[in-house]
PDB file of C-alpha atoms in Angstrom:
ATOM      1  CA  MET A   1     -98.916 -54.616 -15.885  1.00  0.00           C
ATOM      2  CA  ARG A   2     -98.380 -58.195 -14.828  1.00  0.00           C
ATOM      3  CA  ARG A   3     -94.990 -59.849 -15.223  1.00  0.00           C
ATOM      4  CA  ARG A   4     -94.395 -61.606 -17.493  1.00  0.00           C
ATOM      5  CA  THR A   5     -82.581 -72.901 -31.682  1.00  0.00           C
ATOM      6  CA  PHE A   6     -78.849 -75.481 -32.178  1.00  0.00           C
ATOM      7  CA  GLY A   7     -76.995 -77.849 -34.368  1.00  0.00           C
ATOM      8  CA  PHE A   8     -75.002 -79.694 -31.720  1.00  0.00           C
ATOM      9  CA  ALA A   9     -75.524 -82.730 -29.525  1.00  0.00           C
ATOM     10  CA  ALA A  10     -75.628 -80.871 -26.225  1.00  0.00           C
ATOM     11  CA  ALA A  11     -78.534 -78.690 -27.251  1.00  0.00           C
ATOM     12  CA  VAL A  12     -81.534 -78.969 -24.996  1.00  0.00           C
ATOM     13  CA  VAL A  13     -83.978 -77.059 -27.184  1.00  0.00           C
ATOM     14  CA  THR A  14     -84.923 -77.260 -30.820  1.00  0.00           C
ATOM     15  CA  VAL A  15     -87.762 -75.456 -32.491  1.00  0.00           C
ATOM     16  CA  ALA A  16     -90.496 -77.926 -33.298  1.00  0.00           C
ATOM     17  CA  VAL A  17     -91.978 -77.660 -36.766  1.00  0.00           C
ATOM     18  CA  ALA A  18     -94.341 -80.063 -38.430  1.00  0.00           C
ATOM     19  CA  THR A  19     -92.605 -80.015 -41.795  1.00  0.00           C
ATOM     20  CA  GLY A  20     -89.134 -79.340 -43.087  1.00  0.00           C
ATOM     21  CA  CYS A  21     -90.279 -76.139 -44.765  1.00  0.00           C
ATOM     22  CA  GLY A  22     -91.145 -74.537 -41.457  1.00  0.00           C
ATOM     23  CA  SER A  23     -94.904 -74.827 -41.130  1.00  0.00           C
ATOM     24  CA  SER A  24     -96.624 -75.711 -37.910  1.00  0.00           C
ATOM     25  CA  SER A  25    -100.276 -76.590 -37.764  1.00  0.00           C
ATOM     26  CA  SER A  26    -102.269 -76.800 -34.580  1.00  0.00           C
ATOM     27  CA  SER A  27    -105.589 -78.469 -34.001  1.00  0.00           C
ATOM     28  CA  THR A  28    -108.210 -76.196 -32.490  1.00  0.00           C
ATOM     29  CA  GLY A  29    -109.479 -76.990 -29.033  1.00  0.00           C
ATOM     30  CA  GLY A  30    -112.447 -75.627 -27.144  1.00  0.00           C
ATOM     31  CA  ALA A  31    -116.106 -75.365 -27.950  1.00  0.00           C
ATOM     32  CA  SER A  32    -117.824 -74.768 -31.265  1.00  0.00           C
ATOM     33  CA  PRO A  33    -118.824 -71.202 -32.121  1.00  0.00           C
ATOM     34  CA  SER A  34    -121.463 -70.157 -29.601  1.00  0.00           C
ATOM     35  CA  ASP A  35    -123.693 -68.634 -32.289  1.00  0.00           C
ATOM     36  CA  GLY A  36    -123.571 -71.695 -34.519  1.00  0.00           C
ATOM     37  CA  SER A  37    -121.859 -69.774 -37.315  1.00  0.00           C
ATOM     38  CA  LYS A  38    -119.443 -71.276 -39.793  1.00  0.00           C
ATOM     39  CA  THR A  39    -115.860 -71.770 -38.685  1.00  0.00           C
ATOM     40  CA  THR A  40    -113.298 -69.628 -40.498  1.00  0.00           C
ATOM     41  CA  GLN A  41    -109.809 -71.010 -41.165  1.00  0.00           C
ATOM     42  CA  VAL A  42    -107.241 -68.406 -40.153  1.00  0.00           C
ATOM     43  CA  LYS A  43    -103.498 -68.622 -40.778  1.00  0.00           C
ATOM     44  CA  VAL A  44    -101.193 -66.672 -38.484  1.00  0.00           C
ATOM     45  CA  GLY A  45     -97.529 -66.093 -39.273  1.00  0.00           C
ATOM     46  CA  VAL A  46     -95.506 -66.434 -36.072  1.00  0.00           C
ATOM     47  CA  ILE A  47     -91.951 -66.676 -34.745  1.00  0.00           C
ATOM     48  CA  PRO A  48     -91.321 -69.747 -32.536  1.00  0.00           C
ATOM     49  CA  ILE A  49     -90.362 -67.752 -29.460  1.00  0.00           C
ATOM     50  CA  VAL A  50     -91.800 -67.331 -25.988  1.00  0.00           C
ATOM     51  CA  ASP A  51     -93.663 -64.130 -26.915  1.00  0.00           C
ATOM     52  CA  VAL A  52     -96.397 -65.984 -28.844  1.00  0.00           C
ATOM     53  CA  ALA A  53     -97.336 -68.366 -26.021  1.00  0.00           C
ATOM     54  CA  PRO A  54    -100.668 -66.560 -25.398  1.00  0.00           C
ATOM     55  CA  LEU A  55    -101.772 -67.318 -28.974  1.00  0.00           C
ATOM     56  CA  TYR A  56    -101.253 -71.065 -28.500  1.00  0.00           C
ATOM     57  CA  LEU A  57    -102.720 -70.947 -25.007  1.00  0.00           C
ATOM     58  CA  GLY A  58    -105.779 -69.042 -26.208  1.00  0.00           C
ATOM     59  CA  GLU A  59    -106.306 -71.636 -28.913  1.00  0.00           C
ATOM     60  CA  LYS A  60    -106.138 -74.408 -26.341  1.00  0.00           C
ATOM     61  CA  LYS A  61    -108.611 -72.619 -24.096  1.00  0.00           C
ATOM     62  CA  GLY A  62    -111.102 -72.181 -26.933  1.00  0.00           C
ATOM     63  CA  PHE A  63    -110.987 -68.386 -27.048  1.00  0.00           C
ATOM     64  CA  PHE A  64    -110.709 -68.510 -30.849  1.00  0.00           C
ATOM     65  CA  SER A  65    -112.918 -71.507 -31.631  1.00  0.00           C
ATOM     66  CA  SER A  66    -115.730 -70.003 -29.557  1.00  0.00           C
ATOM     67  CA  ARG A  67    -115.635 -67.071 -31.961  1.00  0.00           C
ATOM     68  CA  GLY A  68    -115.662 -69.276 -35.058  1.00  0.00           C
ATOM     69  CA  ILE A  69    -111.932 -69.141 -35.734  1.00  0.00           C
ATOM     70  CA  LYS A  70    -109.816 -72.221 -36.485  1.00  0.00           C
ATOM     71  CA  LEU A  71    -106.154 -71.312 -36.207  1.00  0.00           C
ATOM     72  CA  GLU A  72    -103.157 -72.549 -38.170  1.00  0.00           C
ATOM     73  CA  MET A  73     -99.787 -71.209 -37.079  1.00  0.00           C
ATOM     74  CA  VAL A  74     -96.987 -70.967 -39.651  1.00  0.00           C
ATOM     75  CA  THR A  75     -93.443 -70.234 -38.457  1.00  0.00           C
ATOM     76  CA  ALA A  76     -90.911 -67.784 -39.891  1.00  0.00           C
ATOM     77  CA  GLN A  77     -87.529 -66.342 -38.854  1.00  0.00           C
ATOM     78  CA  GLY A  78     -88.808 -62.867 -38.026  1.00  0.00           C
ATOM     79  CA  GLY A  79     -91.494 -60.270 -38.484  1.00  0.00           C
ATOM     80  CA  ALA A  80     -89.797 -58.880 -41.592  1.00  0.00           C
ATOM     81  CA  ALA A  81     -90.413 -62.256 -43.277  1.00  0.00           C
ATOM     82  CA  ILE A  82     -94.026 -62.485 -42.071  1.00  0.00           C
ATOM     83  CA  ILE A  83     -95.155 -59.090 -43.360  1.00  0.00           C
ATOM     84  CA  PRO A  84     -95.067 -60.039 -47.091  1.00  0.00           C
ATOM     85  CA  GLY A  85     -97.118 -63.134 -46.269  1.00  0.00           C
ATOM     86  CA  VAL A  86     -99.812 -61.055 -44.608  1.00  0.00           C
ATOM     87  CA  VAL A  87     -99.916 -58.464 -47.372  1.00  0.00           C
ATOM     88  CA  SER A  88    -100.145 -61.156 -50.074  1.00  0.00           C
ATOM     89  CA  GLY A  89    -102.966 -62.930 -48.241  1.00  0.00           C
ATOM     90  CA  GLN A  90    -100.940 -66.028 -47.404  1.00  0.00           C
ATOM     91  CA  PHE A  91    -101.679 -65.267 -43.744  1.00  0.00           C
ATOM     92  CA  GLN A  92    -104.688 -63.408 -42.405  1.00  0.00           C
ATOM     93  CA  PHE A  93    -102.689 -62.202 -39.397  1.00  0.00           C
ATOM     94  CA  GLY A  94     -99.065 -62.082 -38.388  1.00  0.00           C
ATOM     95  CA  PHE A  95     -96.874 -61.497 -35.357  1.00  0.00           C
ATOM     96  CA  SER A  96     -94.117 -58.956 -35.722  1.00  0.00           C
ATOM     97  CA  ASN A  97     -91.916 -56.717 -33.698  1.00  0.00           C
ATOM     98  CA  VAL A  98     -93.074 -53.144 -33.934  1.00  0.00           C
ATOM     99  CA  THR A  99     -89.978 -51.834 -35.732  1.00  0.00           C
ATOM    100  CA  SER A 100     -90.650 -54.163 -38.673  1.00  0.00           C
ATOM    101  CA  LEU A 101     -94.170 -52.776 -38.858  1.00  0.00           C
ATOM    102  CA  MET A 102     -92.921 -49.195 -38.694  1.00  0.00           C
ATOM    103  CA  ILE A 103     -90.426 -49.857 -41.507  1.00  0.00           C
ATOM    104  CA  ALA A 104     -93.111 -51.485 -43.642  1.00  0.00           C
ATOM    105  CA  GLN A 105     -95.588 -48.670 -43.153  1.00  0.00           C
ATOM    106  CA  SER A 106     -92.973 -45.986 -43.822  1.00  0.00           C
ATOM    107  CA  LYS A 107     -92.386 -47.680 -47.194  1.00  0.00           C
ATOM    108  CA  GLY A 108     -96.078 -47.689 -48.054  1.00  0.00           C
ATOM    109  CA  VAL A 109     -96.777 -51.336 -47.204  1.00  0.00           C
ATOM    110  CA  PRO A 110    -100.482 -51.565 -46.271  1.00  0.00           C
ATOM    111  CA  VAL A 111    -100.381 -53.069 -42.767  1.00  0.00           C
ATOM    112  CA  LYS A 112    -102.142 -52.242 -39.518  1.00  0.00           C
ATOM    113  CA  SER A 113    -101.599 -53.504 -35.998  1.00  0.00           C
ATOM    114  CA  VAL A 114    -104.770 -54.996 -34.534  1.00  0.00           C
ATOM    115  CA  VAL A 115    -103.831 -56.143 -31.006  1.00  0.00           C
ATOM    116  CA  ASN A 116    -100.859 -56.117 -28.667  1.00  0.00           C
ATOM    117  CA  GLY A 117     -98.354 -58.966 -28.633  1.00  0.00           C
ATOM    118  CA  ALA A 118     -95.613 -58.622 -26.022  1.00  0.00           C
ATOM    119  CA  ALA A 119     -93.729 -56.108 -23.917  1.00  0.00           C
ATOM    120  CA  THR A 120     -90.477 -55.970 -22.002  1.00  0.00           C
ATOM    121  CA  THR A 121     -90.401 -56.986 -18.356  1.00  0.00           C
ATOM    122  CA  GLY A 122     -88.561 -53.756 -17.727  1.00  0.00           C
ATOM    123  CA  VAL A 123     -85.991 -55.616 -15.619  1.00  0.00           C
ATOM    124  CA  ALA A 124     -82.366 -55.484 -16.761  1.00  0.00           C
ATOM    125  CA  GLY A 125     -80.780 -58.930 -16.679  1.00  0.00           C
ATOM    126  CA  LYS A 126     -84.154 -60.657 -16.603  1.00  0.00           C
ATOM    127  CA  ASP A 127     -85.934 -59.794 -19.828  1.00  0.00           C
ATOM    128  CA  LEU A 128     -87.303 -61.656 -22.834  1.00  0.00           C
ATOM    129  CA  THR A 129     -84.193 -60.720 -24.846  1.00  0.00           C
ATOM    130  CA  GLY A 130     -80.611 -60.036 -23.894  1.00  0.00           C
ATOM    131  CA  VAL A 131     -77.127 -59.679 -25.326  1.00  0.00           C
ATOM    132  CA  ALA A 132     -75.112 -62.713 -24.222  1.00  0.00           C
ATOM    133  CA  VAL A 133     -71.371 -63.398 -24.362  1.00  0.00           C
ATOM    134  CA  LYS A 134     -69.219 -66.411 -23.496  1.00  0.00           C
ATOM    135  CA  LYS A 135     -68.354 -66.825 -19.852  1.00  0.00           C
ATOM    136  CA  ASP A 136     -64.687 -65.954 -20.410  1.00  0.00           C
ATOM    137  CA  SER A 137     -65.367 -63.038 -22.769  1.00  0.00           C
ATOM    138  CA  SER A 138     -63.609 -59.716 -22.199  1.00  0.00           C
ATOM    139  CA  ILE A 139     -66.957 -57.994 -22.787  1.00  0.00           C
ATOM    140  CA  LYS A 140     -68.261 -56.875 -19.403  1.00  0.00           C
ATOM    141  CA  SER A 141     -70.983 -54.366 -20.281  1.00  0.00           C
ATOM    142  CA  ALA A 142     -72.788 -52.839 -23.257  1.00  0.00           C
ATOM    143  CA  LYS A 143     -70.098 -50.248 -24.042  1.00  0.00           C
ATOM    144  CA  ASP A 144     -67.618 -53.085 -24.661  1.00  0.00           C
ATOM    145  CA  LEU A 145     -69.684 -54.234 -27.665  1.00  0.00           C
ATOM    146  CA  ALA A 146     -68.145 -51.420 -29.725  1.00  0.00           C
ATOM    147  CA  GLY A 147     -65.800 -53.014 -32.255  1.00  0.00           C
ATOM    148  CA  LYS A 148     -67.282 -56.463 -31.639  1.00  0.00           C
ATOM    149  CA  THR A 149     -69.490 -58.728 -33.783  1.00  0.00           C
ATOM    150  CA  VAL A 150     -73.044 -59.122 -32.514  1.00  0.00           C
ATOM    151  CA  ALA A 151     -75.627 -61.515 -33.953  1.00  0.00           C
ATOM    152  CA  VAL A 152     -79.209 -60.334 -34.459  1.00  0.00           C
ATOM    153  CA  ASN A 153     -82.071 -62.202 -36.129  1.00  0.00           C
ATOM    154  CA  THR A 154     -82.769 -59.404 -38.622  1.00  0.00           C
ATOM    155  CA  LEU A 155     -80.504 -56.533 -39.638  1.00  0.00           C
ATOM    156  CA  GLN A 156     -81.687 -52.937 -39.484  1.00  0.00           C
ATOM    157  CA  ASN A 157     -84.468 -53.756 -37.093  1.00  0.00           C
ATOM    158  CA  ILE A 158     -85.489 -53.704 -33.451  1.00  0.00           C
ATOM    159  CA  GLY A 159     -82.504 -55.791 -32.362  1.00  0.00           C
ATOM    160  CA  ASP A 160     -79.662 -53.627 -33.620  1.00  0.00           C
ATOM    161  CA  THR A 161     -81.597 -50.404 -32.911  1.00  0.00           C
ATOM    162  CA  THR A 162     -82.071 -51.226 -29.239  1.00  0.00           C
ATOM    163  CA  VAL A 163     -78.572 -52.715 -28.923  1.00  0.00           C
ATOM    164  CA  ARG A 164     -77.146 -49.432 -30.220  1.00  0.00           C
ATOM    165  CA  GLU A 165     -79.225 -47.550 -27.670  1.00  0.00           C
ATOM    166  CA  THR A 166     -77.987 -49.618 -24.737  1.00  0.00           C
ATOM    167  CA  VAL A 167     -74.378 -49.179 -25.968  1.00  0.00           C
ATOM    168  CA  ARG A 168     -74.976 -45.443 -26.277  1.00  0.00           C
ATOM    169  CA  LYS A 169     -76.416 -45.216 -22.774  1.00  0.00           C
ATOM    170  CA  ASP A 170     -73.442 -47.131 -21.373  1.00  0.00           C
ATOM    171  CA  GLY A 171     -70.980 -44.656 -22.882  1.00  0.00           C
ATOM    172  CA  GLY A 172     -69.877 -46.709 -25.875  1.00  0.00           C
ATOM    173  CA  ASP A 173     -69.848 -45.870 -29.585  1.00  0.00           C
ATOM    174  CA  PRO A 174     -72.870 -47.585 -31.181  1.00  0.00           C
ATOM    175  CA  SER A 175     -71.580 -46.914 -34.707  1.00  0.00           C
ATOM    176  CA  LYS A 176     -68.692 -49.323 -34.104  1.00  0.00           C
ATOM    177  CA  VAL A 177     -70.838 -52.380 -33.317  1.00  0.00           C
ATOM    178  CA  LYS A 178     -70.688 -54.934 -36.148  1.00  0.00           C
ATOM    179  CA  PHE A 179     -73.995 -56.762 -36.665  1.00  0.00           C
ATOM    180  CA  VAL A 180     -74.496 -60.083 -38.463  1.00  0.00           C
ATOM    181  CA  GLU A 181     -77.835 -61.705 -39.281  1.00  0.00           C
ATOM    182  CA  MET A 182     -78.606 -65.149 -37.886  1.00  0.00           C
ATOM    183  CA  PRO A 183     -81.743 -67.080 -36.792  1.00  0.00           C
ATOM    184  CA  PHE A 184     -82.260 -67.144 -33.036  1.00  0.00           C
ATOM    185  CA  ASP A 185     -82.051 -70.932 -32.949  1.00  0.00           C
ATOM    186  CA  GLN A 186     -78.480 -70.869 -34.343  1.00  0.00           C
ATOM    187  CA  MET A 187     -77.139 -68.246 -31.962  1.00  0.00           C
ATOM    188  CA  PRO A 188     -76.273 -70.353 -28.900  1.00  0.00           C
ATOM    189  CA  ALA A 189     -74.085 -72.665 -31.005  1.00  0.00           C
ATOM    190  CA  ALA A 190     -72.508 -69.736 -32.876  1.00  0.00           C
ATOM    191  CA  LEU A 191     -71.690 -67.991 -29.623  1.00  0.00           C
ATOM    192  CA  ASP A 192     -70.356 -71.145 -28.008  1.00  0.00           C
ATOM    193  CA  GLY A 193     -68.236 -71.865 -31.106  1.00  0.00           C
ATOM    194  CA  GLY A 194     -66.787 -68.365 -31.248  1.00  0.00           C
ATOM    195  CA  GLN A 195     -68.370 -67.408 -34.584  1.00  0.00           C
ATOM    196  CA  VAL A 196     -69.618 -64.175 -33.004  1.00  0.00           C
ATOM    197  CA  ASP A 197     -68.466 -62.149 -30.015  1.00  0.00           C
ATOM    198  CA  ALA A 198     -71.979 -61.651 -28.689  1.00  0.00           C
ATOM    199  CA  ALA A 199     -75.567 -62.469 -29.615  1.00  0.00           C
ATOM    200  CA  TRP A 200     -78.803 -60.626 -29.045  1.00  0.00           C
ATOM    201  CA  MET A 201     -81.207 -63.479 -28.317  1.00  0.00           C
ATOM    202  CA  ALA A 202     -84.856 -63.996 -27.528  1.00  0.00           C
ATOM    203  CA  GLU A 203     -86.214 -66.737 -25.315  1.00  0.00           C
ATOM    204  CA  PRO A 204     -85.846 -69.707 -25.405  1.00  0.00           C
ATOM    205  CA  ALA A 205     -82.496 -69.286 -27.194  1.00  0.00           C
ATOM    206  CA  LEU A 206     -81.307 -66.969 -24.425  1.00  0.00           C
ATOM    207  CA  ALA A 207     -81.988 -69.564 -21.744  1.00  0.00           C
ATOM    208  CA  ILE A 208     -80.124 -72.151 -23.843  1.00  0.00           C
ATOM    209  CA  ALA A 209     -77.044 -69.965 -24.048  1.00  0.00           C
ATOM    210  CA  LYS A 210     -77.154 -69.220 -20.335  1.00  0.00           C
ATOM    211  CA  SER A 211     -77.397 -72.950 -19.584  1.00  0.00           C
ATOM    212  CA  GLN A 212     -74.114 -73.325 -21.517  1.00  0.00           C
ATOM    213  CA  GLY A 213     -72.464 -70.708 -19.309  1.00  0.00           C
ATOM    214  CA  ALA A 214     -73.099 -67.547 -21.311  1.00  0.00           C
ATOM    215  CA  ARG A 215     -73.390 -64.237 -19.489  1.00  0.00           C
ATOM    216  CA  VAL A 216     -75.959 -61.519 -20.202  1.00  0.00           C
ATOM    217  CA  VAL A 217     -74.219 -58.150 -20.484  1.00  0.00           C
ATOM    218  CA  ALA A 218     -77.128 -56.010 -21.695  1.00  0.00           C
ATOM    219  CA  SER A 219     -80.927 -55.987 -21.803  1.00  0.00           C
ATOM    220  CA  PRO A 220     -81.667 -53.699 -24.771  1.00  0.00           C
ATOM    221  CA  PHE A 221     -85.453 -53.677 -24.434  1.00  0.00           C
ATOM    222  CA  ALA A 222     -85.514 -52.817 -20.738  1.00  0.00           C
ATOM    223  CA  ASP A 223     -82.647 -50.355 -21.226  1.00  0.00           C
ATOM    224  CA  THR A 224     -84.506 -48.580 -24.045  1.00  0.00           C
ATOM    225  CA  ASP A 225     -87.776 -48.209 -22.138  1.00  0.00           C
ATOM    226  CA  PRO A 226     -89.043 -50.156 -19.086  1.00  0.00           C
ATOM    227  CA  LYS A 227     -92.529 -50.232 -20.656  1.00  0.00           C
ATOM    228  CA  LEU A 228     -91.421 -50.932 -24.227  1.00  0.00           C
ATOM    229  CA  THR A 229     -94.097 -52.425 -26.474  1.00  0.00           C
ATOM    230  CA  VAL A 230     -92.050 -54.991 -28.384  1.00  0.00           C
ATOM    231  CA  ALA A 231     -94.396 -56.782 -30.784  1.00  0.00           C
ATOM    232  CA  THR A 232     -97.995 -56.884 -31.948  1.00  0.00           C
ATOM    233  CA  TYR A 233    -100.323 -58.917 -34.126  1.00  0.00           C
ATOM    234  CA  PHE A 234    -101.231 -57.242 -37.396  1.00  0.00           C
ATOM    235  CA  ALA A 235    -103.259 -57.591 -40.594  1.00  0.00           C
ATOM    236  CA  SER A 236    -103.286 -56.039 -44.028  1.00  0.00           C
ATOM    237  CA  THR A 237    -105.294 -52.839 -44.270  1.00  0.00           C
ATOM    238  CA  LYS A 238    -107.271 -54.634 -46.993  1.00  0.00           C
ATOM    239  CA  LEU A 239    -108.453 -57.263 -44.508  1.00  0.00           C
ATOM    240  CA  THR A 240    -109.366 -54.661 -41.908  1.00  0.00           C
ATOM    241  CA  LYS A 241    -111.594 -52.944 -44.479  1.00  0.00           C
ATOM    242  CA  GLU A 242    -113.057 -55.996 -46.232  1.00  0.00           C
ATOM    243  CA  ASN A 243    -113.582 -58.264 -43.216  1.00  0.00           C
ATOM    244  CA  PRO A 244    -113.772 -56.101 -40.098  1.00  0.00           C
ATOM    245  CA  ASP A 245    -115.856 -58.746 -38.307  1.00  0.00           C
ATOM    246  CA  LEU A 246    -113.052 -61.325 -38.559  1.00  0.00           C
ATOM    247  CA  VAL A 247    -110.527 -58.746 -37.368  1.00  0.00           C
ATOM    248  CA  LYS A 248    -112.781 -57.854 -34.451  1.00  0.00           C
ATOM    249  CA  LYS A 249    -113.186 -61.497 -33.420  1.00  0.00           C
ATOM    250  CA  PHE A 250    -109.449 -62.190 -33.690  1.00  0.00           C
ATOM    251  CA  THR A 251    -108.658 -59.097 -31.657  1.00  0.00           C
ATOM    252  CA  GLU A 252    -111.158 -60.032 -28.965  1.00  0.00           C
ATOM    253  CA  ALA A 253    -109.843 -63.588 -28.757  1.00  0.00           C
ATOM    254  CA  MET A 254    -106.228 -62.425 -28.654  1.00  0.00           C
ATOM    255  CA  THR A 255    -106.975 -59.849 -25.962  1.00  0.00           C
ATOM    256  CA  GLU A 256    -108.605 -62.567 -23.864  1.00  0.00           C
ATOM    257  CA  SER A 257    -105.573 -64.774 -24.487  1.00  0.00           C
ATOM    258  CA  LEU A 258    -103.133 -62.069 -23.363  1.00  0.00           C
ATOM    259  CA  LYS A 259    -105.044 -61.504 -20.150  1.00  0.00           C
ATOM    260  CA  TYR A 260    -105.296 -65.229 -19.438  1.00  0.00           C
ATOM    261  CA  ALA A 261    -101.578 -65.751 -20.048  1.00  0.00           C
ATOM    262  CA  SER A 262    -100.757 -62.835 -17.749  1.00  0.00           C
ATOM    263  CA  ASP A 263    -102.994 -64.254 -15.022  1.00  0.00           C
ATOM    264  CA  HIS A 264    -101.733 -67.833 -15.487  1.00  0.00           C
ATOM    265  CA  PRO A 265     -97.960 -67.624 -16.169  1.00  0.00           C
ATOM    266  CA  ASP A 266     -97.378 -71.296 -15.282  1.00  0.00           C
ATOM    267  CA  GLU A 267     -99.850 -72.385 -17.961  1.00  0.00           C
ATOM    268  CA  ALA A 268     -98.272 -69.989 -20.452  1.00  0.00           C
ATOM    269  CA  ARG A 269     -94.834 -71.404 -19.691  1.00  0.00           C
ATOM    270  CA  GLN A 270     -96.090 -74.981 -20.125  1.00  0.00           C
ATOM    271  CA  THR A 271     -97.650 -74.024 -23.471  1.00  0.00           C
ATOM    272  CA  LEU A 272     -94.143 -73.556 -24.848  1.00  0.00           C
ATOM    273  CA  THR A 273     -93.806 -77.340 -24.936  1.00  0.00           C
ATOM    274  CA  THR A 274     -96.496 -77.454 -27.661  1.00  0.00           C
ATOM    275  CA  TYR A 275     -94.460 -75.520 -30.227  1.00  0.00           C
ATOM    276  CA  THR A 276     -90.885 -75.875 -28.956  1.00  0.00           C
ATOM    277  CA  LYS A 277     -89.031 -78.803 -27.405  1.00  0.00           C
ATOM    278  CA  ILE A 278     -87.677 -77.571 -24.135  1.00  0.00           C
ATOM    279  CA  SER A 279     -85.973 -79.460 -21.319  1.00  0.00           C
ATOM    280  CA  GLY A 280     -87.388 -79.061 -17.835  1.00  0.00           C
ATOM    281  CA  ASP A 281     -84.540 -76.920 -16.529  1.00  0.00           C
ATOM    282  CA  VAL A 282     -84.643 -74.489 -19.428  1.00  0.00           C
ATOM    283  CA  LEU A 283     -88.422 -74.301 -19.304  1.00  0.00           C
ATOM    284  CA  LYS A 284     -88.234 -73.267 -15.667  1.00  0.00           C
ATOM    285  CA  SER A 285     -85.432 -70.753 -16.127  1.00  0.00           C
ATOM    286  CA  LEU A 286     -86.500 -68.804 -19.210  1.00  0.00           C
ATOM    287  CA  THR A 287     -88.030 -65.374 -18.740  1.00  0.00           C
ATOM    288  CA  LEU A 288     -91.593 -64.673 -19.803  1.00  0.00           C
ATOM    289  CA  PRO A 289     -92.426 -61.288 -21.311  1.00  0.00           C
ATOM    290  CA  ASN A 290     -95.158 -58.999 -20.090  1.00  0.00           C
ATOM    291  CA  TRP A 291     -98.402 -59.434 -22.010  1.00  0.00           C
ATOM    292  CA  PRO A 292    -100.393 -56.221 -21.521  1.00  0.00           C
ATOM    293  CA  ALA A 293    -103.589 -55.819 -23.515  1.00  0.00           C
ATOM    294  CA  GLN A 294    -102.732 -52.251 -24.556  1.00  0.00           C
ATOM    295  CA  TYR A 295     -99.833 -50.650 -26.418  1.00  0.00           C
ATOM    296  CA  ASP A 296     -97.554 -48.176 -24.658  1.00  0.00           C
ATOM    297  CA  MET A 297     -97.532 -45.336 -27.178  1.00  0.00           C
ATOM    298  CA  ALA A 298     -94.777 -43.349 -25.455  1.00  0.00           C
ATOM    299  CA  SER A 299     -92.419 -46.304 -25.829  1.00  0.00           C
ATOM    300  CA  LEU A 300     -93.406 -46.724 -29.478  1.00  0.00           C
ATOM    301  CA  GLU A 301     -92.604 -43.065 -30.096  1.00  0.00           C
ATOM    302  CA  LYS A 302     -89.192 -43.549 -28.484  1.00  0.00           C
ATOM    303  CA  LEU A 303     -88.499 -46.610 -30.645  1.00  0.00           C
ATOM    304  CA  ALA A 304     -89.545 -44.735 -33.773  1.00  0.00           C
ATOM    305  CA  SER A 305     -87.184 -41.913 -32.828  1.00  0.00           C
ATOM    306  CA  LEU A 306     -84.301 -44.373 -32.451  1.00  0.00           C
ATOM    307  CA  GLY A 307     -85.133 -45.960 -35.793  1.00  0.00           C
ATOM    308  CA  GLU A 308     -85.117 -42.545 -37.407  1.00  0.00           C
ATOM    309  CA  LYS A 309     -81.709 -41.837 -35.846  1.00  0.00           C
ATOM    310  CA  ASP A 310     -80.405 -45.121 -37.279  1.00  0.00           C
ATOM    311  CA  GLY A 311     -81.801 -44.228 -40.699  1.00  0.00           C
ATOM    312  CA  ILE A 312     -83.928 -47.357 -41.093  1.00  0.00           C
ATOM    313  CA  PHE A 313     -87.079 -45.552 -42.265  1.00  0.00           C
ATOM    314  CA  GLY A 314     -85.671 -43.774 -45.302  1.00  0.00           C
ATOM    315  CA  ASP A 315     -87.284 -40.451 -46.194  1.00  0.00           C
ATOM    316  CA  LYS A 316     -90.689 -41.026 -44.619  1.00  0.00           C
ATOM    317  CA  LYS A 317     -91.412 -41.399 -40.925  1.00  0.00           C
ATOM    318  CA  PRO A 318     -93.952 -44.019 -39.812  1.00  0.00           C
ATOM    319  CA  ASP A 319     -97.403 -42.740 -38.852  1.00  0.00           C
ATOM    320  CA  LEU A 320     -97.802 -44.327 -35.426  1.00  0.00           C
ATOM    321  CA  ASN A 321    -101.373 -43.183 -34.926  1.00  0.00           C
ATOM    322  CA  ALA A 322    -102.461 -44.797 -38.189  1.00  0.00           C
ATOM    323  CA  LEU A 323    -100.444 -47.947 -37.540  1.00  0.00           C
ATOM    324  CA  PHE A 324    -101.363 -48.575 -33.911  1.00  0.00           C
ATOM    325  CA  SER A 325    -104.690 -46.814 -33.329  1.00  0.00           C
TER     326      SER A 325
END
């Protein structure tokens, strides 16, 4: 595999949204559909983080428009908020971390992953997420998070599950970590202001915090599995059955986008400026994820096992083959 916001005056990044309610529309570039067919308007629920850069880059390159798809991206805080939008038909597709999808499916929510989204770099200290603390914090490694307050974007999800695992591996007691829910874009300010002891952040928020002097003490994704599949694009099972042609075209376009982003990391990095406002230094320093075209099923099985251990699935385990096949 190829390698892969901040309510204060000193902030150098803010998430860019077109309206105050959090929607972001993008004009479609590229050629018209090659077969002359009608263009289909497709809404995709996304999180304004580095992971979704291939989607915006693929739109710019015409990978979607050439297949008759006109994209509109709509932002949300996390995958758990996007799933209801996909199921209700508000969005045709959504981007979500895989734990959110597992939780939804285990509760009978009719969703199905259709194409890969992002994976860990597998490199501790240089990954797409990390647990950061203030420079002068007494927290030196993951085990020291026990008894401390850690911000995550969504409770009972991939963030706290993988944080617990990295604490466990480091010899700490994961049951003593106190998690609080907070949007990624608010974490650097909360950490800097002492509202939390640590924050599990995704890029670009992680790069923001580091630019303010924060230290990364754990890389939960890489620590959990160096090939961890982190997030995918998904649809409702209803859409996959009623409009398989649209699903096929979206999957093909997204696969092409993932490969292009992997082969052209500088272009992918620059694409971030189209849906976030990032200063030059932060843009250069943030870590890109891996964007493999295929899922890593072994890592998904490990993540499901951790979720089961944390009790986030209730009585029914997720059916990974049905969800990700």
